[in-house]
Amino acid sequence: AVEFSDIKDTKYEEAVEFLSAYGIINGYPDGTFRPDKPITRGEVSKIATYMLGYGDFAQNMQSNYIDMDDHWATRYVDIANAFDIVQGYLDGSFGPDNNITYSEAVTMVVRTLGYTDASLPGSWPYDYYIKAGDLGIADGIPISAGDATRGDMALMVYRTLFQQKGSVNSNTVLWEGKGTTLLSNLGYGKRVQITKEIISEATKYPKLSNYLYYSGDLYFNKDNQIVYFKNIKHSEYSGIIKAITGNVIILEDPNGNRKPFDITDAPITMNNATASVNALINANAKVVYEEINGNTQKVKGVVATKITRVFLAT
C-alpha cells in the first residue's frame, strides 16, 4: 500500500490505501493521488477489471470499438465489456479518455456485483442510484450530473468490495447472492492480533510493524501475502514512563500530561526484545489498549525503546 501525501487524514485515506494495496488504483509519480481530479472511462474500466479478479488477465482479442486501437486501456475495456460492466456509444466508439460521469460510475460499481438493467426496477440511472443507496456504496458522496472524481470513485469501489456478489437468474430475472464478497476475487481478510511472527511475514507490507499488539482485520492477496491491516478497536498512548508501581506504569506525553496504565499480564517489547516491567523506567513507550465501558483500559501490549548502553567515540 502506498501512502499518498494529499489524502492523509481525509475521508479518502483508508479507501485509497486499501485499493492501492491490491493494485486496483495508482497515484502519480510525485506521491500524490489527486482525489479531486476527474477519472476517465478507461481508468474505470481498469478498476472494474481488477474488481472482477482479472487484473493480470491478458487477451489477444480485437476491440470492437473504433477508437481503441493501441490504447493502453484496450484490454481492460475488452474484459469489462465482456462482463457487461461498461458500454460504448452509439457511434461505435468507447471514449476511453472521456471523463466518466457519476451516473456511469455508480452503474459500473453496482454491475460488478452482478446486477443488470433487467434485475433493477425503474429507469436508468435512478435504478442504479437506488441500489447503490440501499447498499451504502454512495453514502456521503455528493452525486451530481457532473464528472466523478478519483476520490469519490475510490470510496465507492472500496465499499463495493465488501458487498456480496451474485448473478441474475435467467428464469426469474432476480439477483441471487453467492454468499461471498467481491473481495474474494482479490484475496481475503481475517481478524487477528498482530504478533512479531505476523510482522516478520509481512514483507510486502512493512508498515505492519507499527501495529504490534493491535487487533483488527489483516488482508491477504491471492498469493497469501499480507498487503493491508485495518485497526478495528484499539488505541495507543505514547510518552515517557516516569514511574512504576507494581504493574502500573505512569506515562507522560509530550505536553506533560500523565496517564496510568495497569499492564498486568500484558506482553512487553523493548528494543525489539521481551522485557520486564521494571526495565521500562524512563523508556519511550507506546501502550496499545482497548477501551472497556468507556472508562477502563485493557492493555494489549507495550512497545518501548530505551538507550541501554552508551559508547564514547574518540
Coordinates of C-alpha atoms in Angstrom, one line a residue:
A1 CA 0.0 0.0 0.0
V2 CA 1.2 3.5 -0.9
E3 CA 0.8 6.5 1.4
F4 CA -0.2 9.5 -0.7
S5 CA 0.7 12.9 0.6
D6 CA -2.6 14.6 -0.4
I7 CA -5.1 12.3 1.2
K8 CA -3.6 11.9 4.7
D9 CA -6.3 12.4 7.4
T10 CA -9.0 12.8 4.8
K11 CA -12.1 10.6 4.2
Y12 CA -10.3 9.0 1.3
E13 CA -7.2 7.8 3.1
E14 CA -8.3 4.3 4.1
A15 CA -10.1 3.5 0.8
V16 CA -7.2 4.7 -1.4
E17 CA -4.5 2.9 0.6
F18 CA -6.6 -0.3 0.6
L19 CA -7.2 -0.2 -3.1
S20 CA -3.5 0.6 -3.8
A21 CA -2.5 -2.4 -1.7
Y22 CA -4.4 -4.6 -4.1
G23 CA -3.2 -2.8 -7.2
I24 CA -6.6 -1.5 -8.1
I25 CA -5.6 2.1 -8.3
N26 CA -2.4 4.1 -8.6
G27 CA -1.2 7.5 -7.8
Y28 CA 1.1 9.9 -9.6
P29 CA 5.0 9.9 -9.6
D30 CA 5.1 12.9 -7.3
G31 CA 3.5 10.8 -4.5
T32 CA 0.0 12.4 -4.8
F33 CA -3.4 10.8 -5.5
R34 CA -5.3 13.9 -6.6
P35 CA -8.7 12.9 -5.2
D36 CA -10.5 15.9 -6.7
K37 CA -9.3 15.2 -10.3
P38 CA -11.9 13.6 -12.7
I39 CA -11.4 10.0 -13.6
T40 CA -11.7 8.6 -17.1
R41 CA -13.8 5.8 -18.7
G42 CA -10.6 3.9 -19.5
E43 CA -9.3 4.2 -15.9
V44 CA -12.6 3.0 -14.5
S45 CA -12.5 0.0 -16.9
K46 CA -9.2 -1.0 -15.5
I47 CA -10.6 -0.7 -11.9
A48 CA -13.6 -2.8 -12.9
T49 CA -11.3 -5.5 -14.4
Y50 CA -9.3 -5.7 -11.1
M51 CA -12.5 -5.8 -9.1
L52 CA -13.6 -8.8 -11.1
G53 CA -10.3 -10.5 -10.4
Y54 CA -8.9 -10.3 -13.9
G55 CA -6.3 -7.6 -13.4
D56 CA -3.5 -9.8 -14.7
F57 CA -5.5 -11.4 -17.4
A58 CA -4.3 -10.7 -20.9
Q59 CA -6.4 -11.1 -24.0
N60 CA -5.3 -11.1 -27.6
M61 CA -8.6 -10.0 -29.0
Q62 CA -9.6 -7.2 -31.3
S63 CA -11.5 -4.4 -29.7
N64 CA -15.0 -3.8 -31.1
Y65 CA -14.7 -0.1 -30.5
I66 CA -13.4 2.1 -33.3
D67 CA -11.3 4.4 -31.1
M68 CA -9.5 1.7 -29.0
D69 CA -6.6 0.8 -31.3
D70 CA -3.3 0.9 -29.5
H71 CA -4.8 2.5 -26.4
W72 CA -3.3 1.5 -23.0
A73 CA -6.8 0.6 -21.7
T74 CA -7.9 -1.6 -24.6
R75 CA -7.6 -5.0 -22.8
Y76 CA -9.3 -3.6 -19.7
V77 CA -12.2 -2.2 -21.7
D78 CA -12.5 -5.6 -23.6
I79 CA -12.8 -7.5 -20.3
A80 CA -15.2 -5.1 -18.6
N81 CA -17.3 -5.0 -21.8
A82 CA -17.3 -8.8 -21.9
F83 CA -18.9 -8.8 -18.4
D84 CA -21.4 -6.1 -19.4
I85 CA -19.8 -3.7 -16.9
V86 CA -19.2 -0.9 -19.4
Q87 CA -20.8 0.0 -22.7
G88 CA -19.7 2.2 -25.6
Y89 CA -21.5 4.9 -27.5
L90 CA -24.0 4.5 -30.4
D91 CA -21.4 5.6 -33.0
G92 CA -19.2 2.5 -32.1
S93 CA -16.7 4.4 -30.0
F94 CA -15.9 4.0 -26.4
G95 CA -14.2 7.3 -25.4
P96 CA -11.6 5.9 -23.1
D97 CA -10.1 9.3 -22.3
N98 CA -13.5 10.9 -21.6
N99 CA -14.3 11.7 -18.0
I100 CA -16.8 9.3 -16.5
T101 CA -20.0 10.8 -15.0
Y102 CA -21.3 9.9 -11.6
S103 CA -24.2 8.1 -13.3
E104 CA -21.8 5.9 -15.3
A105 CA -19.6 5.3 -12.2
V106 CA -22.4 4.2 -10.0
T107 CA -23.7 1.9 -12.7
M108 CA -20.3 0.4 -13.1
V109 CA -19.7 -0.5 -9.5
V110 CA -23.2 -1.9 -9.0
R111 CA -22.8 -4.1 -12.1
T112 CA -19.6 -5.6 -10.7
L113 CA -21.8 -7.2 -8.0
G114 CA -23.8 -9.0 -10.7
Y115 CA -26.8 -6.6 -11.1
T116 CA -28.2 -5.9 -14.5
D117 CA -30.7 -3.4 -16.0
A118 CA -33.3 -6.2 -16.1
S119 CA -32.9 -7.0 -12.4
L120 CA -33.4 -3.4 -11.2
P121 CA -36.8 -1.8 -11.3
G122 CA -37.1 1.7 -12.7
S123 CA -35.3 3.6 -15.3
W124 CA -31.6 4.4 -15.7
P125 CA -29.7 5.9 -13.9
Y126 CA -32.1 6.1 -10.9
D127 CA -32.4 2.3 -10.6
Y128 CA -28.7 2.1 -10.0
Y129 CA -28.7 5.1 -7.7
I130 CA -31.3 3.4 -5.6
K131 CA -29.5 0.1 -5.4
A132 CA -26.2 1.9 -4.6
G133 CA -28.1 3.8 -1.8
D134 CA -29.5 0.5 -0.4
L135 CA -26.0 -1.0 -0.2
G136 CA -24.4 2.1 1.3
I137 CA -22.0 2.4 -1.6
A138 CA -22.6 6.1 -2.3
D139 CA -23.1 7.3 1.3
G140 CA -21.8 10.8 1.9
I141 CA -20.9 11.3 -1.8
P142 CA -22.5 14.3 -3.4
I143 CA -23.8 12.6 -6.5
S144 CA -24.3 15.1 -9.3
A145 CA -24.7 15.3 -13.1
G146 CA -21.0 16.1 -13.4
D147 CA -17.9 14.1 -13.7
A148 CA -16.9 11.6 -10.9
T149 CA -13.7 12.4 -9.0
R150 CA -10.9 10.0 -8.3
G151 CA -11.5 10.2 -4.6
D152 CA -15.3 9.5 -4.8
M153 CA -14.6 6.7 -7.1
A154 CA -12.2 5.2 -4.6
L155 CA -14.8 5.4 -1.9
M156 CA -17.4 3.7 -4.0
V157 CA -15.1 0.9 -5.1
Y158 CA -13.8 0.3 -1.6
R159 CA -17.3 -0.1 -0.2
T160 CA -18.4 -2.3 -3.1
L161 CA -15.6 -4.8 -2.5
F162 CA -17.2 -5.7 0.9
Q163 CA -20.7 -6.3 -0.7
Q164 CA -22.0 -9.7 -1.5
K165 CA -21.6 -10.6 -5.2
G166 CA -24.2 -12.6 -7.1
S167 CA -25.8 -13.1 -10.5
V168 CA -29.2 -12.7 -12.1
N169 CA -31.3 -15.8 -12.5
S170 CA -32.1 -16.1 -16.2
N171 CA -35.6 -17.5 -15.4
T172 CA -36.8 -15.2 -12.7
V173 CA -34.6 -12.1 -13.7
L174 CA -33.9 -11.8 -10.0
W175 CA -30.4 -11.2 -8.5
E176 CA -29.2 -14.1 -6.3
G177 CA -26.3 -13.7 -3.9
K178 CA -23.5 -16.2 -3.9
G179 CA -22.6 -15.8 -0.2
T180 CA -19.1 -14.3 -0.9
T181 CA -18.0 -10.7 -1.2
L182 CA -16.4 -9.2 -4.2
L183 CA -13.1 -9.0 -2.2
S184 CA -12.8 -12.8 -2.7
N185 CA -11.8 -12.1 -6.3
L186 CA -8.7 -10.4 -5.0
G187 CA -7.8 -12.2 -1.7
Y188 CA -9.3 -12.4 1.8
G189 CA -9.2 -10.9 5.3
K190 CA -9.3 -12.3 8.8
R191 CA -9.5 -10.9 12.3
V192 CA -6.2 -11.3 14.3
Q193 CA -4.0 -9.7 16.9
I194 CA -0.7 -8.6 15.4
T195 CA 2.3 -10.5 16.8
K196 CA 6.0 -10.4 16.0
E197 CA 5.7 -13.5 13.9
I198 CA 3.0 -12.0 11.7
I199 CA 5.1 -8.8 11.2
S200 CA 8.0 -10.9 10.1
E201 CA 5.8 -12.4 7.4
A202 CA 4.6 -9.0 6.1
T203 CA 7.5 -8.5 3.6
K204 CA 5.1 -6.7 1.2
Y205 CA 3.6 -4.5 4.0
P206 CA 6.4 -3.2 6.2
K207 CA 4.0 -0.6 7.7
L208 CA 2.6 -3.5 9.8
S209 CA 5.5 -3.2 12.2
N210 CA 3.7 -0.1 13.6
Y211 CA 0.8 -2.2 14.8
L212 CA 2.4 -4.7 17.2
Y213 CA -0.3 -5.9 19.7
Y214 CA -3.2 -4.3 17.7
S215 CA -6.2 -6.3 16.8
G216 CA -8.0 -5.8 13.5
D217 CA -8.5 -7.2 10.0
L218 CA -5.5 -8.4 8.2
Y219 CA -5.8 -8.6 4.4
F220 CA -4.0 -11.0 2.1
N221 CA -3.8 -11.2 -1.7
K222 CA -4.3 -14.4 -3.8
D223 CA -0.7 -15.4 -3.1
N224 CA -1.4 -15.3 0.7
Q225 CA 0.9 -12.3 1.1
I226 CA -0.1 -9.7 3.7
V227 CA -1.0 -6.4 1.9
Y228 CA -3.0 -4.3 4.4
F229 CA -4.1 -4.0 8.0
K230 CA -7.2 -2.3 9.3
N231 CA -7.2 -1.4 13.0
I232 CA -10.7 -2.1 14.5
K233 CA -10.9 -1.1 18.1
H234 CA -7.5 -0.4 19.7
S235 CA -6.0 3.0 20.7
E236 CA -2.5 4.0 21.7
Y237 CA -0.9 6.4 24.2
S238 CA 2.7 7.4 23.8
G239 CA 5.1 9.1 26.1
I240 CA 8.0 8.5 28.6
I241 CA 7.4 6.1 31.5
K242 CA 8.1 8.3 34.6
A243 CA 7.1 5.9 37.4
I244 CA 6.3 2.3 38.0
T245 CA 4.3 0.9 41.0
G246 CA 3.9 -2.8 40.9
N247 CA 2.3 -3.5 37.5
V248 CA 1.1 0.1 37.0
I249 CA 3.2 2.4 34.8
I250 CA 2.8 6.2 34.5
L251 CA 3.3 7.7 31.0
E252 CA 3.9 11.4 30.4
D253 CA 3.1 12.6 26.9
P254 CA 5.0 15.5 25.1
N255 CA 2.5 18.0 26.6
G256 CA 3.3 17.0 30.2
N257 CA 0.0 15.1 30.7
R258 CA 0.3 11.9 32.7
K259 CA -1.8 8.7 32.4
P260 CA -1.6 5.5 34.4
F261 CA -1.9 2.0 32.9
D262 CA -2.2 -1.4 34.6
I263 CA -0.1 -3.7 32.4
T264 CA -0.7 -6.9 34.4
D265 CA -0.3 -9.9 32.0
A266 CA 0.4 -7.6 29.1
P267 CA 3.3 -8.5 26.8
I268 CA 6.2 -6.0 26.8
T269 CA 8.7 -5.5 24.0
M270 CA 11.6 -3.1 24.5
N271 CA 14.3 -2.6 21.8
N272 CA 12.7 -5.5 19.9
A273 CA 13.1 -7.9 22.8
T274 CA 11.0 -9.2 25.6
A275 CA 11.4 -7.1 28.7
S276 CA 10.2 -6.9 32.3
V277 CA 8.1 -4.1 33.9
N278 CA 10.9 -2.7 36.0
A279 CA 13.1 -2.3 32.9
L280 CA 10.7 0.3 31.5
I281 CA 11.5 3.2 33.7
N282 CA 12.4 6.3 31.7
A283 CA 11.8 4.4 28.4
N284 CA 9.9 5.9 25.4
A285 CA 6.8 3.8 25.2
K286 CA 3.6 3.2 23.3
V287 CA 0.8 1.5 25.2
V288 CA -1.7 -0.3 23.0
Y289 CA -5.1 -0.6 24.7
E290 CA -8.8 -1.2 24.3
E291 CA -11.4 1.0 25.9
I292 CA -13.9 -1.0 28.1
N293 CA -17.2 0.6 29.2
G294 CA -15.8 4.0 28.3
N295 CA -13.6 4.5 31.4
T296 CA -11.4 1.4 31.8
Q297 CA -8.5 0.4 29.6
K298 CA -7.4 -3.1 28.9
V299 CA -3.8 -3.0 27.9
K300 CA -2.9 -5.4 25.0
G301 CA 0.8 -4.7 24.9
V302 CA 3.6 -2.2 25.5
V303 CA 6.2 -1.3 22.9
A304 CA 9.2 0.6 24.2
T305 CA 12.6 1.9 23.2
K306 CA 15.5 2.8 25.6
I307 CA 19.2 3.6 25.4
T308 CA 20.7 0.8 27.4
R309 CA 24.4 1.3 26.6
V310 CA 26.4 4.3 25.6
F311 CA 29.8 4.2 23.8
L312 CA 32.2 7.1 23.7
A313 CA 33.6 7.7 20.3
T314 CA 37.0 9.2 20.1

